[in-house]
PDB file of C-alpha atoms and ligand atoms in Angstrom:
ATOM      1  CA  MET A  64      37.740 165.588-116.079  1.00 85.00           C
ATOM      2  CA  LYS A  65      38.454 162.769-113.373  1.00 89.00           C
ATOM      3  CA  GLU A  66      36.364 160.455-111.539  1.00 97.00           C
ATOM      4  CA  LEU A  67      35.452 161.846-108.266  1.00 97.00           C
ATOM      5  CA  ASP A  68      35.905 159.617-105.123  1.00 97.00           C
ATOM      6  CA  PRO A  69      35.844 160.015-101.405  1.00 97.00           C
ATOM      7  CA  GLN A  70      39.278 160.959-101.324  1.00 96.00           C
ATOM      8  CA  ASN A  71      39.875 163.370-104.305  1.00 97.00           C
ATOM      9  CA  ILE A  72      36.806 165.473-103.752  1.00 98.00           C
ATOM     10  CA  THR A  73      38.176 167.581-100.863  1.00 98.00           C
ATOM     11  CA  GLY A  74      40.857 168.974-103.219  1.00 98.00           C
ATOM     12  CA  VAL A  75      38.954 169.611-106.286  1.00 97.00           C
ATOM     13  CA  VAL A  76      36.657 171.741-103.632  1.00 98.00           C
ATOM     14  CA  VAL A  77      39.472 173.474-102.194  1.00 98.00           C
ATOM     15  CA  ASP A  78      40.626 174.187-105.899  1.00 97.00           C
ATOM     16  CA  GLN A  79      37.546 175.455-107.002  1.00 97.00           C
ATOM     17  CA  MET A  80      37.779 178.147-104.093  1.00 97.00           C
ATOM     18  CA  SER A  81      41.242 179.052-104.561  1.00 97.00           C
ATOM     19  CA  LEU A  82      40.705 182.266-106.036  1.00 97.00           C
ATOM     20  CA  THR A  83      39.220 183.754-103.035  1.00 98.00           C
ATOM     21  CA  PRO A  84      40.814 187.180-102.974  1.00 98.00           C
ATOM     22  CA  ASP A  85      40.174 187.794 -99.278  1.00 98.00           C
ATOM     23  CA  ARG A  86      43.152 185.987 -97.600  1.00 98.00           C
ATOM     24  CA  ARG A  87      41.709 185.473 -94.289  1.00 98.00           C
ATOM     25  CA  LEU A  88      38.523 184.079 -95.844  1.00 98.00           C
ATOM     26  CA  ARG A  89      40.110 181.637 -97.953  1.00 98.00           C
ATOM     27  CA  GLU A  90      42.415 180.399 -95.065  1.00 98.00           C
ATOM     28  CA  ILE A  91      39.268 180.018 -92.989  1.00 98.00           C
ATOM     29  CA  VAL A  92      36.894 178.512 -95.865  1.00 98.00           C
ATOM     30  CA  ASP A  93      39.791 175.972 -96.716  1.00 98.00           C
ATOM     31  CA  SER A  94      40.640 174.509 -93.304  1.00 98.00           C
ATOM     32  CA  LEU A  95      36.865 174.376 -92.577  1.00 98.00           C
ATOM     33  CA  VAL A  96      36.253 171.986 -95.769  1.00 98.00           C
ATOM     34  CA  LYS A  97      39.187 169.768 -95.083  1.00 98.00           C
ATOM     35  CA  HIS A  98      38.231 169.575 -91.336  1.00 98.00           C
ATOM     36  CA  ILE A  99      34.948 168.890 -92.320  1.00 98.00           C
ATOM     37  CA  HIS A 100      35.523 166.457 -94.945  1.00 98.00           C
ATOM     38  CA  ASN A 101      38.011 164.491 -93.006  1.00 98.00           C
ATOM     39  CA  PHE A 102      35.176 164.322 -90.453  1.00 98.00           C
ATOM     40  CA  VAL A 103      32.502 163.234 -92.887  1.00 98.00           C
ATOM     41  CA  ARG A 104      35.155 160.342 -93.491  1.00 98.00           C
ATOM     42  CA  ASP A 105      36.171 159.620 -90.046  1.00 98.00           C
ATOM     43  CA  VAL A 106      32.413 158.798 -89.125  1.00 98.00           C
ATOM     44  CA  ARG A 107      31.456 157.559 -92.261  1.00 98.00           C
ATOM     45  CA  LEU A 108      28.547 159.954 -92.154  1.00 98.00           C
ATOM     46  CA  THR A 109      25.568 158.457 -94.022  1.00 98.00           C
ATOM     47  CA  PRO A 110      22.999 160.623 -96.278  1.00 98.00           C
ATOM     48  CA  GLU A 111      20.207 159.985 -93.628  1.00 98.00           C
ATOM     49  CA  GLU A 112      22.727 161.394 -90.964  1.00 98.00           C
ATOM     50  CA  LEU A 113      23.541 164.198 -92.953  1.00 98.00           C
ATOM     51  CA  SER A 114      19.498 164.921 -93.710  1.00 98.00           C
ATOM     52  CA  GLU A 115      19.289 164.952 -89.927  1.00 98.00           C
ATOM     53  CA  GLY A 116      21.929 167.162 -89.148  1.00 98.00           C
ATOM     54  CA  LEU A 117      20.769 169.440 -91.703  1.00 98.00           C
ATOM     55  CA  ARG A 118      17.378 169.465 -90.214  1.00 98.00           C
ATOM     56  CA  PHE A 119      18.991 169.955 -86.658  1.00 98.00           C
ATOM     57  CA  LEU A 120      20.709 173.364 -87.949  1.00 98.00           C
ATOM     58  CA  THR A 121      17.593 174.373 -89.713  1.00 98.00           C
ATOM     59  CA  ASP A 122      15.731 173.991 -86.093  1.00 98.00           C
ATOM     60  CA  VAL A 123      18.486 175.989 -84.493  1.00 98.00           C
ATOM     61  CA  GLY A 124      17.735 178.632 -87.303  1.00 97.00           C
ATOM     62  CA  HIS A 125      14.073 178.531 -86.367  1.00 98.00           C
ATOM     63  CA  THR A 126      14.289 179.088 -82.885  1.00 97.00           C
ATOM     64  CA  CYS A 127      16.611 182.169 -83.368  1.00 96.00           C
ATOM     65  CA  THR A 128      14.200 185.408 -82.735  1.00 92.00           C
ATOM     66  CA  ASP A 129      15.428 188.819 -81.542  1.00 84.00           C
ATOM     67  CA  LYS A 130      15.343 187.700 -78.130  1.00 83.00           C
ATOM     68  CA  ARG A 131      16.829 184.277 -78.235  1.00 90.00           C
ATOM     69  CA  GLN A 132      20.171 183.417 -80.195  1.00 94.00           C
ATOM     70  CA  GLU A 133      20.029 179.368 -80.549  1.00 97.00           C
ATOM     71  CA  PHE A 134      23.322 179.350 -82.619  1.00 97.00           C
ATOM     72  CA  ILE A 135      25.318 181.245 -79.775  1.00 96.00           C
ATOM     73  CA  LEU A 136      23.909 178.275 -77.625  1.00 96.00           C
ATOM     74  CA  LEU A 137      24.869 176.043 -79.676  1.00 97.00           C
ATOM     75  CA  SER A 138      28.596 177.339 -79.842  1.00 97.00           C
ATOM     76  CA  GLU A 139      28.418 177.575 -76.104  1.00 97.00           C
ATOM     77  CA  VAL A 140      27.528 173.888 -75.381  1.00 98.00           C
ATOM     78  CA  LEU A 141      30.172 172.623 -77.897  1.00 98.00           C
ATOM     79  CA  GLY A 142      33.048 174.563 -76.210  1.00 98.00           C
ATOM     80  CA  ILE A 143      33.576 176.803 -78.983  1.00 98.00           C
ATOM     81  CA  GLU A 144      33.112 180.065 -77.651  1.00 97.00           C
ATOM     82  CA  THR A 145      35.238 179.149 -74.829  1.00 97.00           C
ATOM     83  CA  LEU A 146      37.827 177.994 -76.528  1.00 97.00           C
ATOM     84  CA  VAL A 147      37.880 181.017 -78.974  1.00 97.00           C
ATOM     85  CA  TYR A 148      38.233 183.292 -76.129  1.00 95.00           C
ATOM     86  CA  ALA A 149      40.793 181.144 -74.579  1.00 95.00           C
ATOM     87  CA  MET A 150      43.026 181.690 -77.311  1.00 95.00           C
ATOM     88  CA  ALA A 151      42.357 185.641 -78.001  1.00 93.00           C
ATOM     89  CA  ASP A 152      43.296 185.999 -73.932  1.00 93.00           C
ATOM     90  CA  ARG A 153      46.507 184.230 -74.378  1.00 89.00           C
ATOM     91  CA  LEU A 154      47.528 186.236 -77.736  1.00 84.00           C
ATOM     92  CA  GLY A 155      48.734 189.308 -75.879  1.00 76.00           C
ATOM     93  CA  GLU A 156      51.971 189.650 -73.879  1.00 82.00           C
ATOM     94  CA  GLU A 157      50.109 191.218 -70.744  1.00 90.00           C
ATOM     95  CA  HIS A 158      48.248 188.929 -68.211  1.00 92.00           C
ATOM     96  CA  GLY A 159      44.976 189.763 -67.535  1.00 96.00           C
ATOM     97  CA  THR A 160      41.581 188.599 -66.163  1.00 97.00           C
ATOM     98  CA  PRO A 161      40.317 185.608 -68.585  1.00 97.00           C
ATOM     99  CA  THR A 162      37.324 186.107 -70.553  1.00 97.00           C
ATOM    100  CA  SER A 163      33.935 183.972 -70.064  1.00 98.00           C
ATOM    101  CA  ILE A 164      30.703 183.906 -71.547  1.00 96.00           C
ATOM    102  CA  LEU A 165      28.712 186.707 -71.809  1.00 95.00           C
ATOM    103  CA  GLY A 166      25.248 185.014 -71.921  1.00 93.00           C
ATOM    104  CA  PRO A 167      21.775 186.298 -73.207  1.00 91.00           C
ATOM    105  CA  PHE A 168      20.985 188.025 -70.227  1.00 93.00           C
ATOM    106  CA  TYR A 169      23.286 191.094 -70.524  1.00 94.00           C
ATOM    107  CA  MET A 170      21.521 194.499 -70.621  1.00 92.00           C
ATOM    108  CA  PRO A 171      23.320 197.581 -71.459  1.00 91.00           C
ATOM    109  CA  ASP A 172      20.989 200.085 -69.983  1.00 91.00           C
ATOM    110  CA  ILE A 173      21.571 199.770 -66.219  1.00 95.00           C
ATOM    111  CA  PRO A 174      22.079 202.157 -63.148  1.00 96.00           C
ATOM    112  CA  THR A 175      24.876 203.736 -62.327  1.00 98.00           C
ATOM    113  CA  LEU A 176      25.325 203.457 -58.172  1.00 98.00           C
ATOM    114  CA  GLU A 177      27.511 204.637 -55.554  1.00 98.00           C
ATOM    115  CA  LEU A 178      30.368 202.896 -54.359  1.00 98.00           C
ATOM    116  CA  GLY A 179      29.081 199.966 -51.921  1.00 98.00           C
ATOM    117  CA  GLY A 180      25.736 200.419 -53.160  1.00 98.00           C
ATOM    118  CA  SER A 181      22.978 197.943 -53.144  1.00 98.00           C
ATOM    119  CA  ILE A 182      21.669 196.049 -56.291  1.00 98.00           C
ATOM    120  CA  VAL A 183      19.034 194.013 -54.529  1.00 97.00           C
ATOM    121  CA  GLY A 184      15.935 196.663 -54.280  1.00 94.00           C
ATOM    122  CA  GLU A 185      13.781 196.008 -51.603  1.00 94.00           C
ATOM    123  CA  ARG A 186      15.483 192.939 -50.457  1.00 96.00           C
ATOM    124  CA  LYS A 187      18.160 192.740 -47.295  1.00 97.00           C
ATOM    125  CA  PRO A 188      21.846 192.649 -48.854  1.00 98.00           C
ATOM    126  CA  GLU A 189      23.566 189.182 -47.701  1.00 96.00           C
ATOM    127  CA  LEU A 190      26.942 190.019 -49.099  1.00 97.00           C
ATOM    128  CA  ALA A 191      29.428 192.216 -50.515  1.00 98.00           C
ATOM    129  CA  PHE A 192      31.525 192.008 -53.775  1.00 98.00           C
ATOM    130  CA  TYR A 193      34.612 193.739 -53.572  1.00 98.00           C
ATOM    131  CA  GLY A 194      38.109 194.006 -54.920  1.00 98.00           C
ATOM    132  CA  GLN A 195      40.457 196.079 -57.214  1.00 98.00           C
ATOM    133  CA  VAL A 196      41.013 196.632 -61.031  1.00 98.00           C
ATOM    134  CA  THR A 197      44.433 196.864 -61.712  1.00 98.00           C
ATOM    135  CA  ASP A 198      46.687 196.701 -64.980  1.00 97.00           C
ATOM    136  CA  ALA A 199      48.931 193.899 -65.783  1.00 94.00           C
ATOM    137  CA  ARG A 200      51.625 195.316 -63.500  1.00 95.00           C
ATOM    138  CA  ARG A 201      49.106 195.662 -60.596  1.00 96.00           C
ATOM    139  CA  GLN A 202      48.947 199.291 -61.008  1.00 98.00           C
ATOM    140  CA  PRO A 203      45.216 200.644 -59.565  1.00 98.00           C
ATOM    141  CA  ILE A 204      43.080 202.176 -62.436  1.00 98.00           C
ATOM    142  CA  ARG A 205      40.579 204.406 -61.193  1.00 98.00           C
ATOM    143  CA  ASN A 206      37.335 205.323 -62.623  1.00 98.00           C
ATOM    144  CA  ALA A 207      37.037 202.021 -64.306  1.00 98.00           C
ATOM    145  CA  SER A 208      33.573 201.006 -64.781  1.00 98.00           C
ATOM    146  CA  VAL A 209      32.314 197.522 -63.447  1.00 98.00           C
ATOM    147  CA  GLU A 210      28.992 196.327 -64.611  1.00 98.00           C
ATOM    148  CA  VAL A 211      27.754 193.581 -62.687  1.00 98.00           C
ATOM    149  CA  TRP A 212      24.622 191.073 -63.578  1.00 98.00           C
ATOM    150  CA  GLN A 213      23.374 188.309 -61.521  1.00 98.00           C
ATOM    151  CA  THR A 214      20.252 185.947 -60.932  1.00 97.00           C
ATOM    152  CA  ASP A 215      18.060 186.098 -57.938  1.00 96.00           C
ATOM    153  CA  GLU A 216      17.262 183.521 -55.383  1.00 93.00           C
ATOM    154  CA  GLU A 217      15.409 181.646 -57.740  1.00 94.00           C
ATOM    155  CA  GLY A 218      17.980 181.475 -60.191  1.00 96.00           C
ATOM    156  CA  LEU A 219      16.212 183.774 -62.755  1.00 96.00           C
ATOM    157  CA  TYR A 220      17.504 186.911 -64.269  1.00 95.00           C
ATOM    158  CA  ASP A 221      15.222 190.158 -64.208  1.00 95.00           C
ATOM    159  CA  VAL A 222      14.454 189.835 -67.882  1.00 92.00           C
ATOM    160  CA  GLN A 223      13.168 186.339 -67.456  1.00 91.00           C
ATOM    161  CA  ARG A 224      10.403 187.330 -65.335  1.00 91.00           C
ATOM    162  CA  PRO A 225       6.932 187.952 -67.150  1.00 89.00           C
ATOM    163  CA  GLU A 226       6.352 191.263 -64.905  1.00 90.00           C
ATOM    164  CA  TYR A 227       9.812 192.505 -65.537  1.00 90.00           C
ATOM    165  CA  SER A 228       9.603 196.208 -65.840  1.00 89.00           C
ATOM    166  CA  GLU A 229      12.539 197.677 -64.293  1.00 92.00           C
ATOM    167  CA  SER A 230      16.628 196.366 -63.616  1.00 94.00           C
ATOM    168  CA  ASP A 231      16.875 194.124 -60.841  1.00 96.00           C
ATOM    169  CA  LEU A 232      20.143 192.992 -59.663  1.00 98.00           C
ATOM    170  CA  ARG A 233      22.378 194.889 -62.038  1.00 97.00           C
ATOM    171  CA  GLY A 234      24.240 197.959 -61.591  1.00 98.00           C
ATOM    172  CA  ARG A 235      27.686 199.840 -62.716  1.00 98.00           C
ATOM    173  CA  PHE A 236      30.040 200.856 -60.378  1.00 98.00           C
ATOM    174  CA  TYR A 237      33.348 203.147 -60.938  1.00 98.00           C
ATOM    175  CA  THR A 238      36.249 202.120 -59.097  1.00 98.00           C
ATOM    176  CA  ASN A 239      37.927 205.075 -56.472  1.00 98.00           C
ATOM    177  CA  GLU A 240      41.231 206.686 -56.356  1.00 98.00           C
ATOM    178  CA  ALA A 241      42.796 203.173 -55.145  1.00 98.00           C
ATOM    179  CA  GLY A 242      40.757 201.216 -58.132  1.00 98.00           C
ATOM    180  CA  MET A 243      38.646 199.437 -55.453  1.00 98.00           C
ATOM    181  CA  TYR A 244      35.058 198.639 -56.503  1.00 98.00           C
ATOM    182  CA  SER A 245      32.491 197.263 -53.731  1.00 98.00           C
ATOM    183  CA  LEU A 246      28.417 196.254 -53.924  1.00 98.00           C
ATOM    184  CA  GLN A 247      26.038 194.985 -51.960  1.00 98.00           C
ATOM    185  CA  SER A 248      24.204 191.677 -53.470  1.00 98.00           C
ATOM    186  CA  ILE A 249      22.517 188.372 -52.621  1.00 98.00           C
ATOM    187  CA  LEU A 250      23.894 184.852 -53.358  1.00 97.00           C
ATOM    188  CA  PRO A 251      22.974 184.089 -57.129  1.00 97.00           C
ATOM    189  CA  LEU A 252      21.459 180.462 -57.745  1.00 97.00           C
ATOM    190  CA  GLY A 253      22.696 178.294 -60.668  1.00 97.00           C
ATOM    191  CA  TYR A 254      20.390 177.826 -63.504  1.00 97.00           C
ATOM    192  CA  SER A 255      19.819 175.798 -66.325  1.00 97.00           C
ATOM    193  CA  ILE A 256      20.240 177.049 -69.778  1.00 97.00           C
ATOM    194  CA  PRO A 257      17.093 176.832 -72.319  1.00 96.00           C
ATOM    195  CA  MET A 258      16.393 173.308 -73.014  1.00 97.00           C
ATOM    196  CA  ASP A 259      13.259 173.737 -74.929  1.00 96.00           C
ATOM    197  CA  GLY A 260      15.195 173.863 -78.231  1.00 97.00           C
ATOM    198  CA  PRO A 261      17.139 171.837 -80.132  1.00 98.00           C
ATOM    199  CA  VAL A 262      20.127 172.428 -78.496  1.00 98.00           C
ATOM    200  CA  GLY A 263      18.253 171.537 -75.041  1.00 98.00           C
ATOM    201  CA  GLN A 264      17.506 168.355 -76.777  1.00 98.00           C
ATOM    202  CA  LEU A 265      21.017 167.646 -78.181  1.00 98.00           C
ATOM    203  CA  VAL A 266      22.074 168.216 -74.450  1.00 98.00           C
ATOM    204  CA  LYS A 267      19.517 165.851 -73.150  1.00 98.00           C
ATOM    205  CA  ALA A 268      20.520 163.522 -75.791  1.00 98.00           C
ATOM    206  CA  GLN A 269      23.930 163.171 -74.524  1.00 98.00           C
ATOM    207  CA  HIS A 270      22.470 162.925 -70.876  1.00 98.00           C
ATOM    208  CA  ARG A 271      24.270 166.410 -69.805  1.00 98.00           C
ATOM    209  CA  HIS A 272      22.247 167.959 -67.078  1.00 98.00           C
ATOM    210  CA  GLY A 273      22.073 171.377 -68.668  1.00 98.00           C
ATOM    211  CA  MET A 274      23.360 173.474 -65.748  1.00 98.00           C
ATOM    212  CA  ARG A 275      25.547 176.306 -64.978  1.00 98.00           C
ATOM    213  CA  PRO A 276      27.104 176.734 -61.896  1.00 98.00           C
ATOM    214  CA  ALA A 277      25.918 179.849 -59.712  1.00 98.00           C
ATOM    215  CA  HIS A 278      27.969 183.119 -60.973  1.00 98.00           C
ATOM    216  CA  VAL A 279      28.177 186.848 -61.301  1.00 98.00           C
ATOM    217  CA  HIS A 280      28.502 188.478 -64.782  1.00 98.00           C
ATOM    218  CA  TYR A 281      30.983 191.276 -65.052  1.00 98.00           C
ATOM    219  CA  ILE A 282      32.225 193.476 -67.611  1.00 98.00           C
ATOM    220  CA  VAL A 283      35.140 195.663 -66.627  1.00 98.00           C
ATOM    221  CA  SER A 284      36.516 198.527 -68.991  1.00 98.00           C
ATOM    222  CA  ALA A 285      38.431 201.859 -68.783  1.00 98.00           C
ATOM    223  CA  PRO A 286      39.824 204.124 -71.079  1.00 97.00           C
ATOM    224  CA  GLY A 287      43.264 202.760 -72.494  1.00 97.00           C
ATOM    225  CA  PHE A 288      42.754 199.194 -71.685  1.00 97.00           C
ATOM    226  CA  LYS A 289      40.957 196.265 -73.209  1.00 95.00           C
ATOM    227  CA  SER A 290      37.407 195.541 -71.631  1.00 96.00           C
ATOM    228  CA  VAL A 291      37.001 192.109 -70.059  1.00 97.00           C
ATOM    229  CA  THR A 292      33.835 190.328 -70.089  1.00 98.00           C
ATOM    230  CA  THR A 293      34.056 187.874 -67.485  1.00 98.00           C
ATOM    231  CA  ALA A 294      31.916 185.996 -64.330  1.00 98.00           C
ATOM    232  CA  ILE A 295      32.931 184.738 -60.955  1.00 98.00           C
ATOM    233  CA  TYR A 296      31.863 181.483 -60.101  1.00 98.00           C
ATOM    234  CA  LEU A 297      31.138 180.282 -56.293  1.00 98.00           C
ATOM    235  CA  LYS A 298      33.355 177.827 -54.953  1.00 97.00           C
ATOM    236  CA  ASP A 299      31.546 174.784 -53.831  1.00 92.00           C
ATOM    237  CA  ASP A 300      28.846 174.781 -56.401  1.00 97.00           C
ATOM    238  CA  PRO A 301      28.176 171.340 -57.450  1.00 97.00           C
ATOM    239  CA  TYR A 302      28.189 172.357 -61.178  1.00 98.00           C
ATOM    240  CA  LEU A 303      31.769 173.866 -61.657  1.00 98.00           C
ATOM    241  CA  GLU A 304      33.216 171.109 -63.336  1.00 97.00           C
ATOM    242  CA  THR A 305      30.683 170.413 -65.546  1.00 98.00           C
ATOM    243  CA  ASP A 306      28.832 173.842 -66.704  1.00 98.00           C
ATOM    244  CA  THR A 307      27.268 173.089 -69.685  1.00 98.00           C
ATOM    245  CA  VAL A 308      28.962 175.800 -71.668  1.00 98.00           C
ATOM    246  CA  PHE A 309      32.309 175.549 -70.124  1.00 98.00           C
ATOM    247  CA  GLY A 310      32.391 179.270 -68.801  1.00 98.00           C
ATOM    248  CA  VAL A 311      34.421 178.397 -65.697  1.00 98.00           C
ATOM    249  CA  THR A 312      38.085 178.050 -65.314  1.00 97.00           C
ATOM    250  CA  GLU A 313      39.884 177.890 -61.972  1.00 97.00           C
ATOM    251  CA  SER A 314      41.043 181.387 -61.812  1.00 96.00           C
ATOM    252  CA  LEU A 315      37.429 182.721 -61.971  1.00 98.00           C
ATOM    253  CA  VAL A 316      36.187 180.523 -58.818  1.00 98.00           C
ATOM    254  CA  GLY A 317      35.973 183.042 -55.828  1.00 98.00           C
ATOM    255  CA  ALA A 318      34.979 182.057 -52.406  1.00 97.00           C
ATOM    256  CA  VAL A 319      32.702 183.834 -49.658  1.00 97.00           C
ATOM    257  CA  ALA A 320      34.560 184.725 -46.677  1.00 97.00           C
ATOM    258  CA  GLU A 321      31.763 184.821 -43.309  1.00 97.00           C
ATOM    259  CA  GLN A 322      34.186 187.857 -41.898  1.00 95.00           C
ATOM    260  CA  ASP A 323      36.446 189.689 -43.913  1.00 96.00           C
ATOM    261  CA  ALA A 324      38.729 192.420 -42.073  1.00 95.00           C
ATOM    262  CA  SER A 325      39.485 193.962 -45.427  1.00 96.00           C
ATOM    263  CA  SER A 326      35.877 194.199 -47.082  1.00 97.00           C
ATOM    264  CA  PRO A 327      35.002 197.965 -47.233  1.00 97.00           C
ATOM    265  CA  ILE A 328      31.463 196.901 -46.409  1.00 97.00           C
ATOM    266  CA  LEU A 329      31.684 195.721 -42.948  1.00 93.00           C
ATOM    267  CA  GLY A 330      29.020 193.171 -41.219  1.00 95.00           C
ATOM    268  CA  LEU A 331      28.553 191.274 -44.470  1.00 97.00           C
ATOM    269  CA  PRO A 332      30.187 188.186 -45.757  1.00 98.00           C
ATOM    270  CA  ALA A 333      32.416 189.160 -48.504  1.00 98.00           C
ATOM    271  CA  LEU A 334      33.644 187.446 -51.638  1.00 98.00           C
ATOM    272  CA  ARG A 335      37.106 189.624 -53.104  1.00 98.00           C
ATOM    273  CA  PHE A 336      37.780 189.326 -56.739  1.00 98.00           C
ATOM    274  CA  ASP A 337      40.186 191.507 -58.369  1.00 98.00           C
ATOM    275  CA  PHE A 338      40.407 192.200 -62.143  1.00 98.00           C
ATOM    276  CA  GLN A 339      43.647 192.919 -64.660  1.00 98.00           C
ATOM    277  CA  LEU A 340      43.075 194.926 -67.418  1.00 97.00           C
ATOM    278  CA  ARG A 341      45.406 194.640 -70.475  1.00 96.00           C
ATOM    279  CA  SER A 342      46.417 197.804 -71.959  1.00 94.00           C
ATOM    280  CA  ASP A 343      44.706 198.879 -75.252  1.00 91.00           C
ATOM    281  CA  ASP A 344      47.915 198.637 -77.355  1.00 83.00           C
ATOM    282  CA  SER A 345      49.274 195.710 -75.744  1.00 74.00           C
ATOM    283  CA  ASN A 346      50.757 193.967 -78.645  1.00 58.00           C
ATOM    284  CA  PRO A 347      49.640 190.030 -79.824  1.00 56.00           C
ATOM    285  CA  ARG A 348      52.446 188.035 -79.629  1.00 48.00           C
ATOM    286  CA  SER A 349      51.922 186.537 -83.044  1.00 43.00           C
ATOM    287  CA  SER A 350      51.335 189.244 -85.200  1.00 39.00           C
TER     288      SER A 350
HETATM  289  C1  LIG B 473      24.510 183.139 -68.841  1.00 79.18           C
HETATM  290  O1  LIG B 473      25.786 182.765 -68.242  1.00 79.18           O
HETATM  291  O2  LIG B 473      23.947 183.994 -68.445  1.00 79.18           O
HETATM  292  C2  LIG B 473      23.872 182.089 -69.871  1.00 79.18           C
HETATM  293  C3  LIG B 473      24.994 181.582 -70.863  1.00 79.18           C
HETATM  294  C4  LIG B 473      24.415 180.593 -71.715  1.00 79.18           C
HETATM  295  C5  LIG B 473      23.283 180.264 -71.390  1.00 79.18           C
HETATM  296  C6  LIG B 473      22.631 180.798 -70.709  1.00 79.18           C
HETATM  297  C7  LIG B 473      22.847 181.655 -70.089  1.00 79.18           C
HETATM  298 FE1  LIG B 474      24.594 183.973 -66.430  1.00 79.18          FE
END
């Protein structure tokens, strides 16, 4: 039996876990333990700070309900979700549109609308979103499903409204023979992440604003291709560079053109964004 000290404890823990039969589980937990032990040594964590951290994680757990996932929010405000997506996006040989945060307001049951249709209900459409869905070699993909959802003029998703009963500012469109999609909408507004829980407290303690820049969410999918969950962010939004959940990357920023002769919806300002899908069997480079 050896005397445990701040250096040898890590090896003792890793040794005890070394019989884990699942290789990937062993690799992940080994690395996690080594990194966390290094972190504890690095910041010289005190017993009081350990208790405080565990209290925080307990609060995060208690804040989760079937409608709210505070752990996902935590992984987002720490940039972990974006890091994982950014690595997964780079695994294949083929180029595809980058992934961006799904967020908690996705709803799978949404109306399918005619190409060029409006998602704004009784409101007056203000602008068009359109573009082409292609494969990695820029060949059009017909009949691709393009799911869209966004906030309203007050920065709220339909499901956040107390009077919510039916889908608003959401729709599914299928691309035509040329792989084109188009729809009519309004400008989405940026908004704050939920700030009334432990993750919000952390963000406030860090003097971060908690805002997300204005964006439109998309899920684009087609048989034979990997579907992409992403979002288009509006150029000139003041929070583009400081998105609290790190969803924005340069190639996902789109600009509204006041006049766009190529837009299939004439008479409205338009934002064109083309999506590229990787094929389902595109081989990961690293395996
Ligand atoms: C969203 O983009 O819908 C979202 C992402 C993270 C937290 C809250 C909302
Ligand atoms: Fe969003």
